mmCIF file of C-alpha atoms in Angstrom:
data_model
loop_
_atom_site.group_PDB
_atom_site.id
_atom_site.type_symbol
_atom_site.label_atom_id
_atom_site.label_comp_id
_atom_site.label_asym_id
_atom_site.label_seq_id
_atom_site.Cartn_x
_atom_site.Cartn_y
_atom_site.Cartn_z
ATOM 1 C CA UNK D 207 -12.622 44.389 41.034
ATOM 2 C CA UNK D 208 -10.398 47.388 39.618
ATOM 3 C CA UNK D 209 -6.701 48.355 40.201
ATOM 4 C CA UNK D 210 -7.299 51.094 43.148
ATOM 5 C CA UNK D 211 -10.291 48.714 44.995
ATOM 6 C CA UNK D 212 -7.744 45.996 44.545
ATOM 7 C CA UNK D 213 -4.930 47.773 45.705
ATOM 8 C CA UNK D 214 -6.510 49.130 48.415
ATOM 9 C CA UNK D 215 -8.108 45.851 49.472
ATOM 10 C CA UNK D 216 -4.010 44.332 49.496
ATOM 11 C CA UNK D 217 -2.662 47.200 51.061
ATOM 12 C CA UNK D 218 -4.709 47.485 54.096
ATOM 13 C CA UNK D 219 -4.500 43.624 54.801
ATOM 14 C CA UNK D 220 -1.075 42.526 52.908
ATOM 15 C CA UNK D 221 0.315 40.343 55.303
ATOM 16 C CA UNK D 222 -3.522 38.326 55.855
ATOM 17 C CA UNK D 223 -3.451 37.618 51.808
ATOM 18 C CA UNK D 224 0.235 36.612 51.949
ATOM 19 C CA UNK D 225 -0.580 34.106 54.724
ATOM 20 C CA UNK D 226 -3.511 32.740 52.840
ATOM 21 C CA UNK D 227 -1.699 32.872 49.416
ATOM 22 C CA UNK D 228 1.106 30.636 51.650
ATOM 23 C CA UNK D 229 -1.776 28.315 52.916
ATOM 24 C CA UNK D 230 -2.804 27.504 49.167
ATOM 25 C CA UNK D 231 0.753 27.261 47.837
ATOM 26 C CA UNK D 232 1.822 24.719 50.830
ATOM 27 C CA UNK D 233 -1.602 22.513 50.572
ATOM 28 C CA UNK D 234 -0.021 19.760 48.719
ATOM 29 C CA UNK D 235 3.604 18.653 46.810
ATOM 30 C CA UNK D 236 1.062 17.586 43.974
ATOM 31 C CA UNK D 237 2.010 20.961 41.410
ATOM 32 C CA UNK D 238 -1.406 19.768 39.677
ATOM 33 C CA UNK D 239 -3.396 20.579 42.664
ATOM 34 C CA UNK D 240 -2.034 23.415 44.133
ATOM 35 C CA UNK D 241 -0.328 25.992 41.592
ATOM 36 C CA UNK D 242 -4.296 26.617 39.677
ATOM 37 C CA UNK D 243 -5.428 27.498 43.413
ATOM 38 C CA UNK D 244 -2.749 29.616 44.191
ATOM 39 C CA UNK D 245 -2.573 31.386 40.966
ATOM 40 C CA UNK D 246 -6.524 32.210 41.068
ATOM 41 C CA UNK D 247 -6.103 33.872 44.276
ATOM 42 C CA UNK D 248 -3.073 35.804 43.296
ATOM 43 C CA UNK D 249 -4.618 37.170 39.790
ATOM 44 C CA UNK D 250 -7.849 38.279 41.796
ATOM 45 C CA UNK D 251 -5.125 40.564 44.191
ATOM 46 C CA UNK D 252 -3.213 42.009 41.421
ATOM 47 C CA UNK D 253 -5.785 42.573 38.479
ATOM 48 C CA UNK D 254 -5.153 41.241 34.958
ATOM 49 C CA UNK D 255 -6.424 39.457 32.156
ATOM 50 C CA UNK D 256 -4.092 36.676 31.974
ATOM 51 C CA UNK D 257 -1.860 35.072 34.831
ATOM 52 C CA UNK D 258 0.607 31.809 33.939
ATOM 53 C CA UNK D 259 3.141 30.072 36.228
ATOM 54 C CA UNK D 260 6.164 28.310 34.136
ATOM 55 C CA UNK D 261 8.236 25.896 35.451
ATOM 56 C CA UNK D 262 12.326 25.671 34.446
ATOM 57 C CA UNK D 263 13.743 22.480 33.885
ATOM 58 C CA UNK D 264 17.141 21.762 31.868
ATOM 59 C CA UNK D 265 16.404 25.396 30.398
ATOM 60 C CA UNK D 266 12.994 24.505 29.081
ATOM 61 C CA UNK D 267 9.995 26.633 30.234
ATOM 62 C CA UNK D 268 6.766 24.596 30.577
ATOM 63 C CA UNK D 269 3.240 26.127 31.564
ATOM 64 C CA UNK D 270 2.148 24.392 34.388
ATOM 65 C CA UNK D 271 -0.828 26.460 35.079
ATOM 66 C CA UNK D 272 -2.809 29.449 33.788
ATOM 67 C CA UNK D 273 -5.738 31.745 34.972
ATOM 68 C CA UNK D 274 -7.881 33.994 32.384
ATOM 69 C CA UNK D 275 -10.301 36.298 33.623
ATOM 70 C CA UNK D 276 -13.017 36.036 31.297
ATOM 71 C CA UNK D 277 -12.796 32.137 32.128
ATOM 72 C CA UNK D 278 -11.531 31.349 28.069
ATOM 73 C CA UNK D 279 -8.442 30.073 28.743
ATOM 74 C CA UNK D 280 -7.637 29.615 24.500
ATOM 75 C CA UNK D 281 -5.342 32.969 24.376
ATOM 76 C CA UNK D 282 -2.928 30.514 26.881
ATOM 77 C CA UNK D 283 -1.573 27.648 25.208
ATOM 78 C CA UNK D 284 -0.153 24.295 27.409
ATOM 79 C CA UNK D 285 3.233 24.222 26.116
ATOM 80 C CA UNK D 286 6.518 24.260 26.605
ATOM 81 C CA UNK D 287 9.508 26.131 25.008
ATOM 82 C CA UNK D 288 13.507 26.933 25.269
ATOM 83 C CA UNK D 289 14.225 29.738 27.387
ATOM 84 C CA UNK D 290 14.587 32.871 25.913
ATOM 85 C CA UNK D 291 16.616 35.918 25.995
ATOM 86 C CA UNK D 292 13.583 38.206 26.398
ATOM 87 C CA UNK D 293 11.914 38.898 29.653
ATOM 88 C CA UNK D 294 14.925 36.995 30.832
ATOM 89 C CA UNK D 295 14.998 34.657 33.978
ATOM 90 C CA UNK D 296 18.850 35.369 34.147
ATOM 91 C CA UNK D 297 18.881 38.198 36.190
ATOM 92 C CA UNK D 298 17.007 36.771 39.720
ATOM 93 C CA UNK D 299 17.138 40.011 41.776
ATOM 94 C CA UNK D 300 14.685 42.133 39.238
ATOM 95 C CA UNK D 301 11.575 41.743 37.942
ATOM 96 C CA UNK D 302 10.274 42.747 34.401
ATOM 97 C CA UNK D 303 7.532 45.066 33.674
ATOM 98 C CA UNK D 304 7.006 45.924 30.634
ATOM 99 C CA UNK D 305 4.044 48.389 28.629
ATOM 100 C CA UNK D 306 3.092 47.773 25.371
ATOM 101 C CA UNK D 307 5.187 44.308 25.306
ATOM 102 C CA UNK D 308 6.127 42.617 22.107
ATOM 103 C CA UNK D 309 3.653 39.357 22.725
ATOM 104 C CA UNK D 310 6.226 37.467 20.517
ATOM 105 C CA UNK D 311 8.337 37.367 23.716
ATOM 106 C CA UNK D 312 5.502 35.198 25.224
ATOM 107 C CA UNK D 313 5.421 31.643 23.110
ATOM 108 C CA UNK D 314 2.630 30.796 24.914
ATOM 109 C CA UNK D 315 0.021 33.642 24.479
ATOM 110 C CA UNK D 316 -1.894 32.984 21.453
ATOM 111 C CA UNK D 317 -3.141 36.683 21.913
ATOM 112 C CA UNK D 318 -6.724 37.834 21.260
ATOM 113 C CA UNK D 319 -8.515 40.259 19.383
ATOM 114 C CA UNK D 320 -6.848 43.647 20.447
ATOM 115 C CA UNK D 321 -3.614 42.144 21.326
ATOM 116 C CA UNK D 322 -1.385 43.702 18.472
ATOM 117 C CA UNK D 323 -1.408 47.150 20.255
ATOM 118 C CA UNK D 324 0.621 45.369 22.936
ATOM 119 C CA UNK D 325 0.041 44.123 26.477
ATOM 120 C CA UNK D 326 1.449 45.501 30.031
ATOM 121 C CA UNK D 327 3.487 42.525 31.377
ATOM 122 C CA UNK D 328 4.774 41.897 34.374
ATOM 123 C CA UNK D 329 7.208 38.770 34.783
ATOM 124 C CA UNK D 330 8.418 37.619 37.929
ATOM 125 C CA UNK D 331 11.412 34.708 38.289
ATOM 126 C CA UNK D 332 10.916 31.933 40.543
ATOM 127 C CA UNK D 333 13.904 31.411 42.662
ATOM 128 C CA UNK D 334 14.982 29.547 45.670
ATOM 129 C CA UNK D 335 18.815 29.932 46.966
ATOM 130 C CA UNK D 336 19.518 31.738 43.940
ATOM 131 C CA UNK D 337 18.493 29.133 41.790
ATOM 132 C CA UNK D 338 15.910 29.980 39.213
ATOM 133 C CA UNK D 339 12.967 27.057 39.185
ATOM 134 C CA UNK D 340 10.123 29.359 37.325
ATOM 135 C CA UNK D 341 8.521 32.075 36.412
ATOM 136 C CA UNK D 342 5.328 34.038 37.635
ATOM 137 C CA UNK D 343 3.749 35.949 34.621
ATOM 138 C CA UNK D 344 0.907 38.607 34.858
ATOM 139 C CA UNK D 345 -0.471 39.940 31.048
ATOM 140 C CA UNK D 346 -2.519 43.167 30.925
ATOM 141 C CA UNK D 347 -4.475 43.906 28.011
ATOM 142 C CA UNK D 348 -2.399 47.090 26.187
ATOM 143 C CA UNK D 349 -5.920 49.606 27.032
ATOM 144 C CA UNK D 350 -5.002 48.913 30.875
ATOM 145 C CA UNK D 351 -2.761 50.795 33.003
ATOM 146 C CA UNK D 352 1.234 50.160 34.208
ATOM 147 C CA UNK D 353 1.425 47.533 37.039
ATOM 148 C CA UNK D 354 2.238 49.745 39.849
ATOM 149 C CA UNK D 355 5.106 49.532 42.115
ATOM 150 C CA UNK D 356 3.414 47.927 44.948
ATOM 151 C CA UNK D 357 1.929 45.504 42.842
ATOM 152 C CA UNK D 358 5.330 44.437 41.712
ATOM 153 C CA UNK D 359 6.674 44.716 45.105
ATOM 154 C CA UNK D 360 3.187 42.530 46.293
ATOM 155 C CA UNK D 361 3.813 40.095 42.973
ATOM 156 C CA UNK D 362 7.775 39.517 44.086
ATOM 157 C CA UNK D 363 6.548 38.284 47.814
ATOM 158 C CA UNK D 364 4.148 35.721 46.364
ATOM 159 C CA UNK D 365 6.862 34.757 44.073
ATOM 160 C CA UNK D 366 8.897 34.082 46.565
ATOM 161 C CA UNK D 367 6.158 31.823 48.718
ATOM 162 C CA UNK D 368 5.315 30.062 45.339
ATOM 163 C CA UNK D 369 9.281 28.889 44.409
ATOM 164 C CA UNK D 370 9.465 26.861 47.254
ATOM 165 C CA UNK D 371 6.058 25.149 46.121
ATOM 166 C CA UNK D 372 7.375 24.865 42.963
ATOM 167 C CA UNK D 373 11.031 23.457 43.444
ATOM 168 C CA UNK D 374 9.689 20.715 46.716
ATOM 169 C CA UNK D 375 6.911 19.539 44.035
ATOM 170 C CA UNK D 376 9.270 19.177 41.673
ATOM 171 C CA UNK D 377 11.548 17.134 43.694
ATOM 172 C CA UNK D 378 8.742 14.832 45.473
ATOM 173 C CA UNK D 379 7.876 14.400 41.523
ATOM 174 C CA UNK D 380 11.079 13.467 40.911
ATOM 175 C CA UNK D 381 11.428 11.183 43.825
ATOM 176 C CA UNK D 382 7.914 9.530 42.906
ATOM 177 C CA UNK D 383 9.255 8.733 39.567
ATOM 178 C CA UNK D 384 12.290 6.838 40.280
ATOM 179 C CA UNK D 385 10.680 4.816 43.078
ATOM 180 C CA UNK D 386 8.333 3.519 40.470
ATOM 181 C CA UNK D 387 11.031 3.355 37.151
ATOM 182 C CA UNK D 388 14.644 1.821 36.517
ATOM 183 C CA UNK D 389 16.910 4.870 36.478
ATOM 184 C CA UNK D 390 19.183 3.839 33.607
ATOM 185 C CA UNK D 391 16.525 2.832 30.953
ATOM 186 C CA UNK D 392 13.432 5.258 32.106
ATOM 187 C CA UNK D 393 10.697 1.678 32.152
ATOM 188 C CA UNK D 394 9.240 0.469 35.080
ATOM 189 C CA UNK D 395 10.888 -1.134 37.786
ATOM 190 C CA UNK D 396 10.318 -4.191 39.472
ATOM 191 C CA UNK D 397 7.948 -2.582 42.084
ATOM 192 C CA UNK D 398 5.864 -0.785 39.068
ATOM 193 C CA UNK D 399 5.814 -3.976 37.468
ATOM 194 C CA UNK D 400 4.330 -5.788 40.408
ATOM 195 C CA UNK D 401 1.711 -3.537 41.453
ATOM 196 C CA UNK D 402 0.666 -3.338 37.494
ATOM 197 C CA UNK D 403 0.238 -7.364 37.672
ATOM 198 C CA UNK D 404 -2.003 -7.379 40.246
ATOM 199 C CA UNK D 405 -3.934 -4.353 38.955
ATOM 200 C CA UNK D 406 -4.209 -6.073 35.918
ATOM 201 C CA UNK D 407 -5.209 -9.546 36.975
ATOM 202 C CA UNK D 408 -7.288 -8.046 39.399
ATOM 203 C CA UNK D 409 -9.703 -6.352 36.345
ATOM 204 C CA UNK D 410 -9.153 -9.445 33.814
ATOM 205 C CA UNK D 411 -10.424 -11.590 36.679
ATOM 206 C CA UNK D 412 -12.988 -8.927 37.190
ATOM 207 C CA UNK D 413 -14.167 -8.239 33.758
ATOM 208 C CA UNK D 414 -13.209 -12.405 32.702
ATOM 209 C CA UNK D 415 -10.763 -11.013 29.905
ATOM 210 C CA UNK D 416 -7.350 -11.911 28.722
ATOM 211 C CA UNK D 417 -4.196 -10.484 29.959
ATOM 212 C CA UNK D 418 -1.055 -11.841 28.838
ATOM 213 C CA UNK D 419 2.869 -11.715 30.733
ATOM 214 C CA UNK D 420 5.538 -11.497 28.392
ATOM 215 C CA UNK D 421 9.339 -12.026 29.956
ATOM 216 C CA UNK D 422 12.684 -11.369 28.052
ATOM 217 C CA UNK D 423 15.996 -12.206 28.999
ATOM 218 C CA UNK D 424 19.288 -11.540 27.516
ATOM 219 C CA UNK D 425 21.304 -14.623 27.108
ATOM 220 C CA UNK D 426 24.276 -13.070 25.891
ATOM 221 C CA UNK D 427 24.441 -10.174 28.057
ATOM 222 C CA UNK D 428 26.881 -11.155 30.920
ATOM 223 C CA UNK D 429 29.245 -11.976 27.508
ATOM 224 C CA UNK D 430 28.591 -8.787 26.526
ATOM 225 C CA UNK D 431 29.118 -6.699 29.703
ATOM 226 C CA UNK D 432 32.340 -8.171 29.551
ATOM 227 C CA UNK D 433 33.486 -7.432 26.785
ATOM 228 C CA UNK D 434 32.075 -4.501 25.886
ATOM 229 C CA UNK D 435 32.166 -2.882 29.715
ATOM 230 C CA UNK D 436 29.848 -1.239 31.614
ATOM 231 C CA UNK D 437 29.332 1.548 29.454
ATOM 232 C CA UNK D 438 28.463 -1.053 26.138
ATOM 233 C CA UNK D 439 25.716 -3.267 28.453
ATOM 234 C CA UNK D 440 24.234 -0.243 29.723
ATOM 235 C CA UNK D 441 23.342 1.198 26.240
ATOM 236 C CA UNK D 442 22.299 -2.623 25.439
ATOM 237 C CA UNK D 443 19.865 -2.266 28.063
ATOM 238 C CA UNK D 444 18.909 1.629 27.090
ATOM 239 C CA UNK D 445 18.270 0.225 23.486
ATOM 240 C CA UNK D 446 16.252 -3.102 24.595
ATOM 241 C CA UNK D 447 14.131 -1.041 26.830
ATOM 242 C CA UNK D 448 13.715 1.416 24.246
ATOM 243 C CA UNK D 449 12.118 -1.095 21.575
ATOM 244 C CA UNK D 450 9.663 -2.468 24.405
ATOM 245 C CA UNK D 451 8.458 1.194 25.322
ATOM 246 C CA UNK D 452 7.935 2.121 21.671
ATOM 247 C CA UNK D 453 6.328 -1.091 20.482
ATOM 248 C CA UNK D 454 3.669 -1.028 23.665
ATOM 249 C CA UNK D 455 0.395 0.456 23.455
ATOM 250 C CA UNK D 456 0.130 3.820 25.182
ATOM 251 C CA UNK D 457 -1.497 3.872 28.000
ATOM 252 C CA UNK D 458 -2.533 0.201 27.880
ATOM 253 C CA UNK D 459 0.951 -2.601 27.823
ATOM 254 C CA UNK D 460 3.181 -2.074 30.686
ATOM 255 C CA UNK D 461 6.883 -2.296 30.251
ATOM 256 C CA UNK D 462 9.758 -2.833 32.808
ATOM 257 C CA UNK D 463 13.188 -4.197 34.102
ATOM 258 C CA UNK D 464 12.665 -6.593 36.685
ATOM 259 C CA UNK D 465 16.294 -7.979 36.941
ATOM 260 C CA UNK D 466 19.684 -7.123 35.544
ATOM 261 C CA UNK D 467 18.945 -8.541 32.036
ATOM 262 C CA UNK D 468 15.406 -9.480 32.397
ATOM 263 C CA UNK D 469 12.676 -7.440 31.175
ATOM 264 C CA UNK D 470 8.601 -8.095 31.096
ATOM 265 C CA UNK D 471 5.835 -6.582 29.047
ATOM 266 C CA UNK D 472 2.144 -7.166 30.813
ATOM 267 C CA UNK D 473 -0.288 -6.989 28.064
ATOM 268 C CA UNK D 474 -3.910 -6.885 28.806
ATOM 269 C CA UNK D 475 -6.608 -7.943 26.551
ATOM 270 C CA UNK D 476 -4.393 -9.916 24.372
ATOM 271 C CA UNK D 477 -4.591 -13.680 24.127
ATOM 272 C CA UNK D 478 -1.652 -15.840 24.020
ATOM 273 C CA UNK D 479 -1.589 -16.406 20.241
ATOM 274 C CA UNK D 480 -0.910 -12.729 19.640
ATOM 275 C CA UNK D 481 1.093 -12.606 22.691
ATOM 276 C CA UNK D 482 3.287 -14.721 20.964
ATOM 277 C CA UNK D 483 3.134 -12.923 17.299
ATOM 278 C CA UNK D 484 4.102 -9.858 19.478
ATOM 279 C CA UNK D 485 7.221 -11.383 20.897
ATOM 280 C CA UNK D 486 8.664 -12.709 17.243
ATOM 281 C CA UNK D 487 8.801 -9.240 16.705
ATOM 282 C CA UNK D 488 9.623 -7.862 19.557
ATOM 283 C CA UNK D 489 12.778 -10.144 20.098
ATOM 284 C CA UNK D 490 13.654 -9.478 16.438
ATOM 285 C CA UNK D 491 13.531 -5.709 16.961
ATOM 286 C CA UNK D 492 15.448 -6.100 19.949
ATOM 287 C CA UNK D 493 18.183 -8.098 18.147
ATOM 288 C CA UNK D 494 18.963 -5.481 15.276
ATOM 289 C CA UNK D 495 18.980 -2.712 17.389
ATOM 290 C CA UNK D 496 21.589 -4.295 19.778
ATOM 291 C CA UNK D 497 23.192 -5.937 16.590
ATOM 292 C CA UNK D 498 25.976 -3.055 15.998
ATOM 293 C CA UNK D 499 27.185 -3.385 19.546
ATOM 294 C CA UNK D 500 26.991 -7.374 20.211
ATOM 295 C CA UNK D 501 25.096 -10.413 18.228
ATOM 296 C CA UNK D 502 22.496 -10.993 21.494
ATOM 297 C CA UNK D 503 20.453 -13.789 22.343
ATOM 298 C CA UNK D 504 17.680 -14.197 23.956
ATOM 299 C CA UNK D 505 15.083 -16.088 25.561
ATOM 300 C CA UNK D 506 11.437 -15.432 26.317
ATOM 301 C CA UNK D 507 7.810 -16.891 27.687
ATOM 302 C CA UNK D 508 4.581 -16.373 27.715
ATOM 303 C CA UNK D 509 1.929 -17.283 30.208
ATOM 304 C CA UNK D 510 -2.067 -15.900 29.704
ATOM 305 C CA UNK D 511 -4.813 -15.405 32.371
ATOM 306 C CA UNK D 512 -7.266 -17.417 32.455
ATOM 307 C CA UNK D 513 -5.523 -20.411 30.417
ATOM 308 C CA UNK D 514 -3.144 -19.856 33.734
ATOM 309 C CA UNK D 515 -4.597 -18.785 37.069
ATOM 310 C CA UNK D 516 -3.894 -15.469 38.293
ATOM 311 C CA UNK D 517 -2.379 -17.414 41.388
ATOM 312 C CA UNK D 518 0.397 -18.917 39.192
ATOM 313 C CA UNK D 519 1.037 -16.646 36.159
ATOM 314 C CA UNK D 520 3.868 -15.085 37.312
ATOM 315 C CA UNK D 521 5.107 -18.579 38.157
ATOM 316 C CA UNK D 522 4.550 -20.416 35.185
ATOM 317 C CA UNK D 523 6.142 -17.415 33.192
ATOM 318 C CA UNK D 524 9.355 -17.874 35.251
ATOM 319 C CA UNK D 525 9.586 -22.068 34.701
ATOM 320 C CA UNK D 526 8.577 -21.283 31.036
ATOM 321 C CA UNK D 527 11.664 -18.706 30.700
ATOM 322 C CA UNK D 528 14.129 -21.017 32.856
ATOM 323 C CA UNK D 529 13.121 -23.928 30.155
ATOM 324 C CA UNK D 530 13.449 -21.859 27.055
ATOM 325 C CA UNK D 531 17.119 -20.886 28.540
ATOM 326 C CA UNK D 532 18.389 -24.513 29.299
ATOM 327 C CA UNK D 533 17.692 -25.500 25.972
ATOM 328 C CA UNK D 534 20.555 -24.441 23.721
ATOM 329 C CA UNK D 535 19.523 -23.490 20.750
ATOM 330 C CA UNK D 536 17.407 -20.567 22.651
ATOM 331 C CA UNK D 537 15.467 -18.739 19.841
ATOM 332 C CA UNK D 538 15.736 -18.000 16.244
ATOM 333 C CA UNK D 539 16.049 -14.408 15.527
ATOM 334 C CA UNK D 540 16.689 -13.577 11.652
ATOM 335 C CA UNK D 541 19.226 -10.752 11.972
ATOM 336 C CA UNK D 542 20.152 -9.253 8.729
ATOM 337 C CA UNK D 543 19.560 -12.055 7.008
ATOM 338 C CA UNK D 544 21.239 -14.745 9.068
ATOM 339 C CA UNK D 545 19.824 -17.071 11.942
ATOM 340 C CA UNK D 546 21.454 -16.971 15.406
#
C-alpha cells in the first residue's frame, strides 16, 4: 500500500481505524500478546519499513515489539538501552519527525543496505498523565518521503491509546511478579514454592524420576537481627537468596524464601547423594557470603522422591530440619579455615 493510498484510506475512516487500534491494544494485559498485533495494524496504516514499540522503565528503554515490512526482523535488535538525549522523550507534547536521521540515535537499529544514506524517523512518546512509559517509532528508508502532518497526527492518536495499554500491562506484570516472588530477596515466595513443588512432584511421578527438596534455616538469624538491626538482617536474607539463585540451574531448580529465615530449593532429577553434596556447598557459600555481617550457623534437611513418597516429602523435610535444629552441634561449616 503506497503512502497516498494509505493516507486516503485512513482519512476516509479515521475513527474506525482508531477503534480497531483500541480494540487490539485492549484485548489483553499481556503485552507480549497485544503489542505485536497492535503494531502490525499501525504499520499498515502508516507506510514504513520498520515500526518499533519501546517501554521505558527506570530510564531504560526496552524493545517490546517490532515489525518489518519485508518480514525480515534482522534489522531490529531486541535489546534494552539507556535513555538517550537524541530523539529525546523529555518533551511529552512534541513528536519528533526527522529526515536523514542519524541511525546511531537508534541503538536497536542494525541498519541494512542503503541505510548509510540516512533514514526518515517518526518518534512518538507514549505518556499517561504526563508520565512517559515508552515510545513508538516508525522508520522509512532514506529514499522514502517525509512523514506527513496527517501521519504524525494519526500516530499521536494511536500513541495515546497504546500508552494506556503499556502502562496497564506493566502494572499487571508487576503485580503478577509480586504474587509469586518475595519482594525483599527477589526469589520465589511460599505461594510459588507450593505450586512448584506440586508441579515437580507430579512430573516426577509421571516420568518416574527423582526430585529432591532442600530446606535451609538460618539458626542465628534472630541474634544477628538483634545486633545488626533490621537493615543488617535484611542484607543477610538478600545475600542468602543471591547465593541460592546463582547456584540454581537456570530454568530447572526453584529457589524460594518460604518463611522469615527459612529457604527452600526444589531440585528436579537430583537424587539424595547429589542433593547432599549440593547442600554442603550451598551452606558453605552462604556462610562465606554473610560472614562479613555475622558468623551465621545453619541447619538443613533433604528429602527425596521416590525414596520418600510424594505425599510425605515436605513433611519429612520439615521433621528432619526440626531434628537438625534441636542438635546443638548443628552443621559444621568451614569458613576461612575455621569450623563453626
